[in-house]
XYZ file of C-alpha atoms in Angstrom:
568
model
C 118.893 42.235 -1.148
C 121.562 41.771 1.626
C 120.398 40.960 5.356
C 121.607 43.499 7.996
C 123.476 40.757 9.754
C 125.861 40.099 6.932
C 126.322 43.581 6.222
C 127.002 44.500 9.718
C 129.505 41.746 10.003
C 131.259 42.767 6.709
C 131.981 46.533 7.598
C 132.639 45.720 11.511
C 135.510 43.252 10.246
C 136.749 45.780 7.966
C 136.734 48.245 10.593
C 138.724 46.016 12.789
C 141.152 45.117 10.172
C 141.834 48.770 9.666
C 142.492 49.528 13.082
C 144.609 46.376 13.542
C 146.754 48.027 10.814
C 147.261 51.175 12.809
C 144.314 53.576 11.595
C 143.302 55.630 14.653
C 141.604 58.477 12.337
C 138.944 58.558 9.744
C 137.886 61.397 7.508
C 134.336 61.038 6.048
C 132.624 62.861 3.253
C 128.902 62.581 3.745
C 126.816 60.475 1.113
C 124.486 57.538 1.054
C 126.203 54.503 -0.649
C 128.860 54.693 1.903
C 126.315 54.722 4.952
C 127.273 51.154 6.351
C 131.057 52.173 6.869
C 130.443 55.385 7.741
C 128.070 53.871 10.578
C 130.854 51.361 11.452
C 133.343 54.204 11.858
C 131.148 56.732 13.649
C 130.155 53.933 16.201
C 133.550 52.824 16.962
C 134.674 54.781 20.177
C 138.159 54.347 19.720
C 138.337 55.877 16.340
C 138.754 59.788 15.789
C 136.012 60.534 13.076
C 136.142 63.894 11.137
C 133.767 65.324 8.921
C 134.428 67.353 5.696
C 131.436 67.896 3.263
C 133.944 69.185 0.549
C 135.407 65.903 -1.003
C 138.640 67.559 -2.474
C 139.054 69.529 0.875
C 138.413 66.334 2.954
C 141.257 64.562 0.800
C 143.835 67.335 1.653
C 142.674 67.217 5.412
C 143.118 63.601 5.652
C 146.608 64.294 4.059
C 147.394 66.469 6.658
C 146.477 64.211 9.221
C 148.511 61.675 7.896
C 151.557 63.587 7.187
C 151.621 64.934 10.670
C 151.120 61.721 12.618
C 152.956 59.403 10.414
C 150.320 56.957 10.776
C 147.704 55.603 8.042
C 144.359 57.424 7.818
C 141.263 56.552 6.197
C 139.306 58.598 3.589
C 135.889 57.592 2.772
C 133.199 58.710 0.359
C 130.290 57.721 -1.584
C 130.055 56.681 -5.228
C 130.454 58.657 -8.454
C 132.330 61.793 -8.918
C 132.908 62.168 -5.104
C 135.718 59.599 -5.422
C 137.016 61.742 -8.188
C 137.357 64.782 -6.164
C 139.926 62.984 -4.012
C 142.377 62.599 -6.868
C 144.423 65.800 -6.181
C 145.023 64.783 -2.609
C 146.024 61.386 -3.692
C 148.242 62.495 -6.078
C 150.114 64.589 -3.728
C 150.024 61.685 -1.095
C 151.751 59.516 -3.984
C 154.687 61.869 -4.689
C 154.801 63.013 -0.837
C 154.876 59.198 0.239
C 151.993 59.464 2.585
C 149.847 56.487 3.838
C 146.380 57.380 3.028
C 143.863 54.827 2.697
C 141.117 55.816 0.236
C 137.776 53.846 0.487
C 135.352 54.689 -2.248
C 131.775 53.339 -1.620
C 130.489 51.920 -5.318
C 127.125 50.674 -6.542
C 126.804 46.905 -6.879
C 127.961 45.152 -10.148
C 124.478 45.084 -11.550
C 124.146 48.877 -11.361
C 127.451 49.679 -13.045
C 127.393 50.979 -16.840
C 123.740 50.644 -17.188
C 123.194 54.377 -16.586
C 122.299 54.166 -12.921
C 122.770 57.520 -11.109
C 125.780 58.539 -9.221
C 127.752 55.864 -10.761
C 130.991 56.034 -12.456
C 133.809 53.566 -13.255
C 135.637 53.174 -10.019
C 137.938 50.318 -10.736
C 141.617 51.424 -10.735
C 140.198 55.062 -10.605
C 143.631 56.556 -9.253
C 145.675 54.459 -11.705
C 149.499 54.504 -11.014
C 149.160 57.245 -8.197
C 148.156 54.579 -5.659
C 150.320 51.543 -4.483
C 147.439 48.877 -4.429
C 143.927 49.004 -5.671
C 141.171 46.490 -5.073
C 137.757 46.037 -6.040
C 136.057 44.120 -2.753
C 133.350 41.747 -3.043
C 129.888 42.329 -1.939
C 128.580 41.533 1.534
C 127.172 37.892 1.961
C 127.022 35.097 4.754
C 130.137 33.440 3.740
C 133.064 32.831 6.011
C 135.516 32.628 3.145
C 134.613 36.356 2.048
C 134.758 37.082 5.940
C 138.746 35.981 5.770
C 139.252 37.518 2.475
C 138.067 41.111 3.575
C 140.101 40.868 6.701
C 143.414 39.636 4.850
C 142.855 42.003 1.961
C 142.524 45.100 3.991
C 145.397 43.959 6.164
C 147.485 43.539 2.895
C 146.550 46.795 1.556
C 147.514 48.620 4.717
C 150.875 46.824 4.822
C 151.414 48.059 1.387
C 150.800 51.583 2.457
C 152.835 51.285 5.243
C 155.922 49.651 3.472
C 158.644 52.118 2.443
C 157.973 54.101 0.443
C 154.733 54.851 2.163
C 152.183 55.798 -0.192
C 148.000 55.884 -0.837
C 146.164 52.662 -1.450
C 142.559 52.385 -2.892
C 139.916 50.164 -1.498
C 136.831 50.031 -3.823
C 133.809 48.814 -1.829
C 130.440 47.851 -3.429
C 127.066 47.895 -1.241
C 123.650 46.780 -2.189
C 120.787 48.325 -0.375
C 119.325 48.394 2.166
C 122.528 50.283 3.849
C 121.414 50.270 7.567
C 123.512 48.101 10.057
C 123.078 46.788 13.599
C 124.614 49.303 15.919
C 124.399 46.485 18.790
C 126.389 43.848 17.018
C 129.952 43.327 18.416
C 133.198 43.447 16.202
C 133.745 39.761 15.054
C 136.869 38.055 15.977
C 139.660 37.532 13.442
C 141.965 34.859 13.007
C 144.439 37.525 11.628
C 146.549 38.446 14.716
C 149.486 40.695 13.885
C 151.765 42.177 11.444
C 155.621 42.513 12.325
C 158.158 44.505 10.580
C 161.681 43.796 10.544
C 164.426 46.281 11.278
C 166.815 47.620 8.472
C 170.323 46.919 8.742
C 173.089 47.692 6.365
C 175.362 44.970 5.396
C 179.101 45.299 5.824
C 179.911 45.869 2.055
C 177.738 49.142 2.280
C 179.494 50.119 5.288
C 182.898 49.731 3.704
C 181.828 51.448 0.562
C 180.542 54.580 2.774
C 183.883 54.722 4.779
C 186.004 54.124 1.519
C 184.167 57.152 0.182
C 184.693 59.320 3.087
C 188.443 58.548 3.609
C 188.828 59.819 -0.100
C 186.798 63.046 0.551
C 188.434 66.552 1.243
C 185.329 68.493 0.429
C 181.884 66.953 1.504
C 178.418 68.308 1.674
C 175.427 66.719 3.659
C 172.172 67.752 1.868
C 169.086 67.287 3.807
C 165.551 67.416 2.155
C 162.325 67.042 3.508
C 162.158 64.097 5.801
C 159.319 62.022 7.305
C 158.034 63.059 10.631
C 159.262 61.403 13.690
C 162.873 61.028 12.307
C 165.487 60.288 15.113
C 167.199 63.853 15.196
C 169.330 62.824 18.082
C 170.881 60.165 16.024
C 171.074 62.319 12.945
C 173.067 65.040 14.655
C 175.312 62.648 16.364
C 176.311 61.339 12.844
C 176.619 64.972 11.553
C 178.745 65.897 14.380
C 181.020 62.923 13.869
C 181.167 63.354 9.988
C 181.834 67.276 10.437
C 180.590 68.368 7.090
C 178.621 71.295 6.317
C 174.998 70.309 6.594
C 172.190 72.083 4.342
C 169.210 71.777 5.965
C 166.018 72.297 4.031
C 163.376 74.083 6.027
C 160.979 70.780 5.575
C 163.888 68.502 7.042
C 162.903 70.181 10.292
C 166.527 69.870 11.351
C 166.886 73.882 11.657
C 164.864 73.649 14.760
C 165.926 72.056 18.036
C 169.507 72.184 16.886
C 171.899 70.911 19.490
C 174.477 73.710 20.641
C 177.548 71.991 19.564
C 176.063 71.387 16.077
C 174.868 75.155 15.507
C 177.814 75.946 13.349
C 177.440 72.965 11.065
C 173.896 73.590 10.251
C 173.867 75.915 7.284
C 170.606 77.726 6.848
C 171.361 80.630 4.217
C 172.653 78.343 1.585
C 169.979 79.506 -1.029
C 171.410 83.037 -0.699
C 174.945 81.991 -0.812
C 174.614 80.135 -4.010
C 173.504 83.255 -5.589
C 177.106 84.644 -5.395
C 179.361 83.115 -8.315
C 182.378 83.694 -6.382
C 181.291 81.523 -3.478
C 180.208 79.104 -5.733
C 183.675 78.448 -6.929
C 184.935 78.009 -3.229
C 182.013 75.665 -2.351
C 182.374 73.073 -5.106
C 182.253 69.547 -3.215
C 183.989 66.289 -4.195
C 181.144 64.283 -2.448
C 177.390 64.930 -1.621
C 175.289 62.761 0.639
C 171.652 63.329 0.303
C 169.026 62.341 2.802
C 165.247 62.870 2.061
C 163.787 64.525 -0.868
C 165.445 67.060 -3.158
C 165.366 70.412 -1.283
C 163.303 73.440 -2.132
C 166.261 75.819 -3.065
C 166.388 76.560 -6.880
C 170.152 77.922 -6.458
C 171.159 74.767 -4.591
C 169.674 72.472 -7.410
C 171.164 74.673 -10.245
C 174.556 74.433 -8.410
C 174.533 70.651 -8.053
C 173.360 70.208 -11.511
C 176.124 72.462 -13.093
C 179.114 71.215 -10.898
C 178.325 67.451 -10.908
C 180.396 66.269 -7.926
C 182.275 63.205 -8.530
C 180.232 61.263 -6.187
C 176.605 62.024 -5.054
C 175.215 59.169 -2.649
C 171.568 59.103 -2.031
C 169.777 57.412 0.682
C 166.336 56.396 -0.308
C 164.044 53.402 0.804
C 162.477 53.163 -2.382
C 163.940 51.406 -5.511
C 162.211 54.282 -7.433
C 164.883 56.548 -5.951
C 164.318 60.405 -6.340
C 166.754 62.131 -8.532
C 165.328 64.785 -10.543
C 169.000 66.630 -10.978
C 170.219 63.395 -12.727
C 173.608 63.447 -10.768
C 173.151 60.634 -8.317
C 175.948 58.152 -8.706
C 175.217 55.899 -5.816
C 171.758 54.887 -4.560
C 171.933 53.174 -0.736
C 168.432 51.743 -0.749
C 167.763 51.801 3.035
C 165.881 53.478 5.779
C 167.690 56.817 7.035
C 167.849 55.414 10.476
C 169.880 52.570 9.166
C 172.404 54.587 7.381
C 172.823 57.008 10.429
C 174.186 54.249 12.263
C 177.356 54.126 10.406
C 180.262 54.753 12.403
C 182.176 57.897 10.777
C 184.724 60.279 11.942
C 186.242 63.207 10.026
C 188.433 66.066 11.101
C 187.779 69.803 10.861
C 188.824 71.245 7.431
C 189.214 74.456 5.671
C 186.158 73.569 3.265
C 183.692 73.422 6.233
C 185.234 76.912 7.751
C 184.350 78.396 4.156
C 180.877 77.310 4.583
C 180.327 78.329 8.175
C 182.020 81.876 7.830
C 179.790 82.631 4.681
C 176.741 81.434 6.738
C 177.482 83.664 9.630
C 178.203 86.580 7.536
C 174.650 86.197 5.687
C 173.095 85.842 8.956
C 174.348 89.219 9.727
C 172.783 90.803 6.646
C 169.554 89.090 7.535
C 169.455 90.242 11.097
C 170.031 93.674 10.113
C 167.629 93.860 7.412
C 164.552 95.914 7.198
C 161.457 96.656 5.011
C 158.023 96.142 4.370
C 157.828 93.789 1.616
C 156.745 89.814 2.014
C 160.250 88.696 2.892
C 160.387 91.296 5.994
C 156.820 89.926 7.104
C 157.734 86.509 6.728
C 161.099 87.046 8.596
C 158.877 88.789 11.463
C 156.236 85.878 11.459
C 159.008 83.182 11.970
C 160.902 84.946 14.716
C 157.776 85.413 16.616
C 156.529 81.753 16.234
C 156.230 80.544 19.712
C 158.050 77.475 21.114
C 156.007 73.938 20.506
C 154.064 75.318 17.631
C 153.599 74.397 13.803
C 154.104 76.386 10.742
C 152.546 75.130 7.397
C 153.690 76.920 4.228
C 152.225 77.522 0.832
C 153.915 76.015 -1.968
C 154.978 78.981 -4.197
C 156.472 82.174 -2.620
C 155.845 81.314 1.038
C 158.046 78.182 1.195
C 160.768 80.070 -0.736
C 160.560 82.696 1.918
C 160.486 80.290 4.626
C 163.829 78.734 3.087
C 165.427 82.195 3.291
C 164.278 83.528 6.616
C 163.847 80.602 8.817
C 166.727 80.760 11.064
C 168.164 77.844 12.820
C 166.837 77.744 16.410
C 166.714 75.748 19.592
C 162.750 76.300 19.699
C 160.727 73.123 18.896
C 158.966 74.235 15.631
C 157.886 72.067 13.209
C 157.477 73.225 9.405
C 155.126 71.362 6.876
C 154.331 71.910 3.247
C 152.648 70.013 0.215
C 156.058 69.456 -1.816
C 155.095 66.047 -3.300
C 153.608 67.821 -6.506
C 154.175 71.438 -5.144
C 150.416 72.353 -5.966
C 148.952 75.462 -4.471
C 145.421 73.563 -4.112
C 144.167 71.950 -0.932
C 146.842 73.927 1.663
C 144.213 75.371 3.933
C 142.704 71.711 4.341
C 146.133 70.221 4.873
C 146.923 72.736 7.603
C 143.797 72.031 9.372
C 144.511 68.247 9.395
C 147.991 68.842 10.435
C 146.556 70.929 13.430
C 144.178 68.075 14.156
C 146.766 65.529 14.115
C 149.295 67.435 16.090
C 147.105 69.333 18.450
C 149.620 72.220 18.796
C 149.064 75.768 17.971
C 149.665 76.024 14.186
C 150.286 78.784 11.605
C 149.478 78.764 7.938
C 151.440 81.030 5.597
C 149.657 81.238 2.082
C 149.200 83.362 -0.862
C 145.899 84.848 -1.815
C 145.562 82.762 -4.819
C 146.401 79.505 -3.059
C 143.940 80.627 -0.259
C 141.287 81.165 -2.881
C 141.774 77.628 -4.248
C 140.808 75.997 -0.712
C 138.545 78.522 1.048
C 136.000 75.396 1.189
C 138.650 73.920 3.457
C 137.448 76.106 6.186
C 134.243 74.297 6.391
C 136.018 71.525 8.563
C 135.971 74.176 11.509
C 132.432 74.177 11.651
C 132.558 70.661 12.638
C 135.797 70.195 14.817
C 137.651 72.630 17.208
C 141.057 74.012 15.813
C 143.753 76.258 16.586
C 145.031 77.878 13.337
C 146.185 81.417 12.461
C 146.070 82.222 8.643
C 148.576 84.427 7.402
C 147.601 85.635 3.897
C 150.167 87.544 1.959
C 147.745 89.306 -0.458
C 149.798 90.754 -3.357
C 146.485 90.437 -5.708
C 147.912 87.532 -7.779
C 150.544 85.044 -8.500
C 153.533 86.549 -6.844
C 156.128 84.159 -7.751
C 155.864 84.547 -11.579
C 157.350 88.125 -11.014
C 160.571 86.581 -10.426
C 160.532 84.717 -13.882
C 161.718 86.031 -17.038
C 158.034 86.407 -18.373
C 157.765 89.306 -16.040
C 159.977 91.428 -18.242
C 158.257 91.024 -21.312
C 154.993 92.849 -20.229
C 153.149 91.368 -22.960
C 149.860 89.768 -21.736
C 151.798 89.299 -18.400
C 149.145 90.297 -16.100
C 146.215 88.556 -17.740
C 148.032 85.389 -17.923
C 150.441 85.144 -14.870
C 149.784 87.849 -12.406
C 146.014 87.117 -12.644
C 144.946 90.018 -10.192
C 141.395 89.337 -8.685
C 140.836 92.201 -6.489
C 139.540 90.199 -3.687
C 139.963 90.497 -0.077
C 138.980 88.118 2.570
C 137.306 89.958 5.556
C 133.797 88.711 4.358
C 135.137 85.209 4.242
C 136.476 85.519 7.828
C 132.947 86.670 8.872
C 131.161 83.701 7.144
C 133.182 81.595 9.159
C 133.299 83.518 12.355
C 137.099 83.794 12.377
C 138.993 86.428 14.095
C 140.265 88.857 11.338
C 142.817 91.725 10.919
C 143.846 93.775 8.017
C 147.760 94.694 7.719
C 149.206 97.579 5.642
C 152.668 97.982 7.565
C 155.139 96.055 9.168
C 154.299 98.068 12.373
C 150.680 96.953 12.486
C 152.017 93.324 11.609
C 154.154 93.322 15.050
C 151.431 94.716 16.832
C 148.870 92.319 15.742
C 151.295 89.186 16.371
C 151.535 90.541 20.084
C 147.654 90.321 20.205
C 145.919 87.103 21.551
C 144.193 84.801 19.574
C 140.522 84.567 20.486
C 138.729 82.264 17.994
C 139.288 78.892 16.510
C 140.402 80.325 13.374
C 142.345 83.844 12.975
C 142.918 85.399 9.668
C 145.451 87.972 9.323
C 145.661 89.466 5.633
C 148.731 91.280 4.712
C 148.637 93.603 1.907
C 151.831 93.748 -0.277
C 152.822 94.761 -3.669
C 154.522 92.327 -6.097
C 156.797 94.735 -7.745
C 158.174 96.255 -4.825
C 158.439 92.324 -3.124
C 160.975 91.520 -6.310
C 163.001 94.589 -5.799
C 163.391 94.046 -2.077
C 164.332 90.529 -2.305
C 166.923 90.997 -5.164
C 168.503 94.107 -3.050
C 168.771 91.872 -0.104
C 170.225 88.880 -2.012
C 172.852 91.352 -3.580
C 173.675 92.810 0.006
C 174.282 89.171 0.998
C 176.468 88.487 -2.119
C 178.491 91.869 -1.548
C 179.330 90.811 1.964
C 180.432 87.152 1.328
C 182.082 88.196 -1.860
C 184.372 90.263 0.712
C 185.532 87.477 2.543
C 189.188 86.743 1.938
């Protein structure tokens, strides 16, 4: 049996160490074995504590908080399979480089592997999907253990916050009784501060980059998903001086708040442009510089993989640099901000004009397009997003439509998606977490199957206020599969890939007291977007047809191809 004073001292020290490492928010899944830490967190006034009773949804809610804030977020659960349900979010956090601090309460050592209830092997539970994992000691009246706890928690948090960011796992055993002393103050710690040095590029790297730039006549700057809070002013100063076409993935968040003098360089229609064989011949680059993750666009990926530019420079802070196409020739391991401080200067070129002119022509086609397919609905949603708002996109067809239809803008709009592993699970919870972190009006664009995967995520709206509008593209199944070759065969396609459920969501909206509307036409959608949001959760269910969506998308792409192919 552990005494209350020792247990309280233990969890208070852990709480203090986490806060000292920068933790401001904690997501708790209720359970018995985690009681001491849950009480310690809940009774700490300077912490934001969120509750979510479904562990899988809790994991993605915490991921959304951390993704949007750029700060470490604690995720706490009891022992047993509760911890297993965090695995999908931990996996996404690993590949998306998000600093989650996962704390799993555990049985004491004498109750492990003896058939005790709610006990599983939690040691190294998340394997290589976390950057750091430790099984902490039990609470006891021992100053050496006190110091060990503080320094180990700080060390673990430092690992989570060292580039590349990622999740870490603390497994914490507790003996009963599990109650703590609420009146006890947070103990003082001998550990005071962690300091992080600034990244600076040495002169050899700067000379190398300038040498490449001097030799390059046709250069592309490709920008994938970037961490939140990137210095956009620094970026656009660099891009303007470099004077190369900038292919901005929507998740780079560089299509928003674009400076007026950089609008031409921001290429937002490259996905459509690179469906034209004639344009691709003109667009072959000598050099590509990529910042961030590989962009969403499949045409861009296929283009770069096929032409294999002579020089592909990747800026990635991790030694495990991301190169899914296998074309990177040079990896500069540094922060993006350090690279952007290189002094560059390039003159205007015919190659830049080729990209800018084609991009402008594609914009004309998109601006004059009409229809009632999912692309048209997405285009209308994006054009009506208010300034200072956020959009969270589903990972399948929604993010591809966002890539196609999100025009560069001077408005302050931030776009998020779970592209670490591109899963369709946990998207609702991630969106709710992002809204909680950002405290801005948020919109979620999601398909019906992805929404079904995380209906439980809405539970969090019963515990915390939110401001989320959910636009569900209900095409009764997996719409993205209709664009793949297996859709042409017809054999078992609907059963294996289309997977129609016949479900609609008005009853889900009623269950969660959400504002609801059913949309059958583009005119109804336009009218609905003009209506005021009256409740915490608003669900707009848009009914579309998968086959018609495919025809409409391909017709639009063909129109863009014809227009840019006519350019002399």
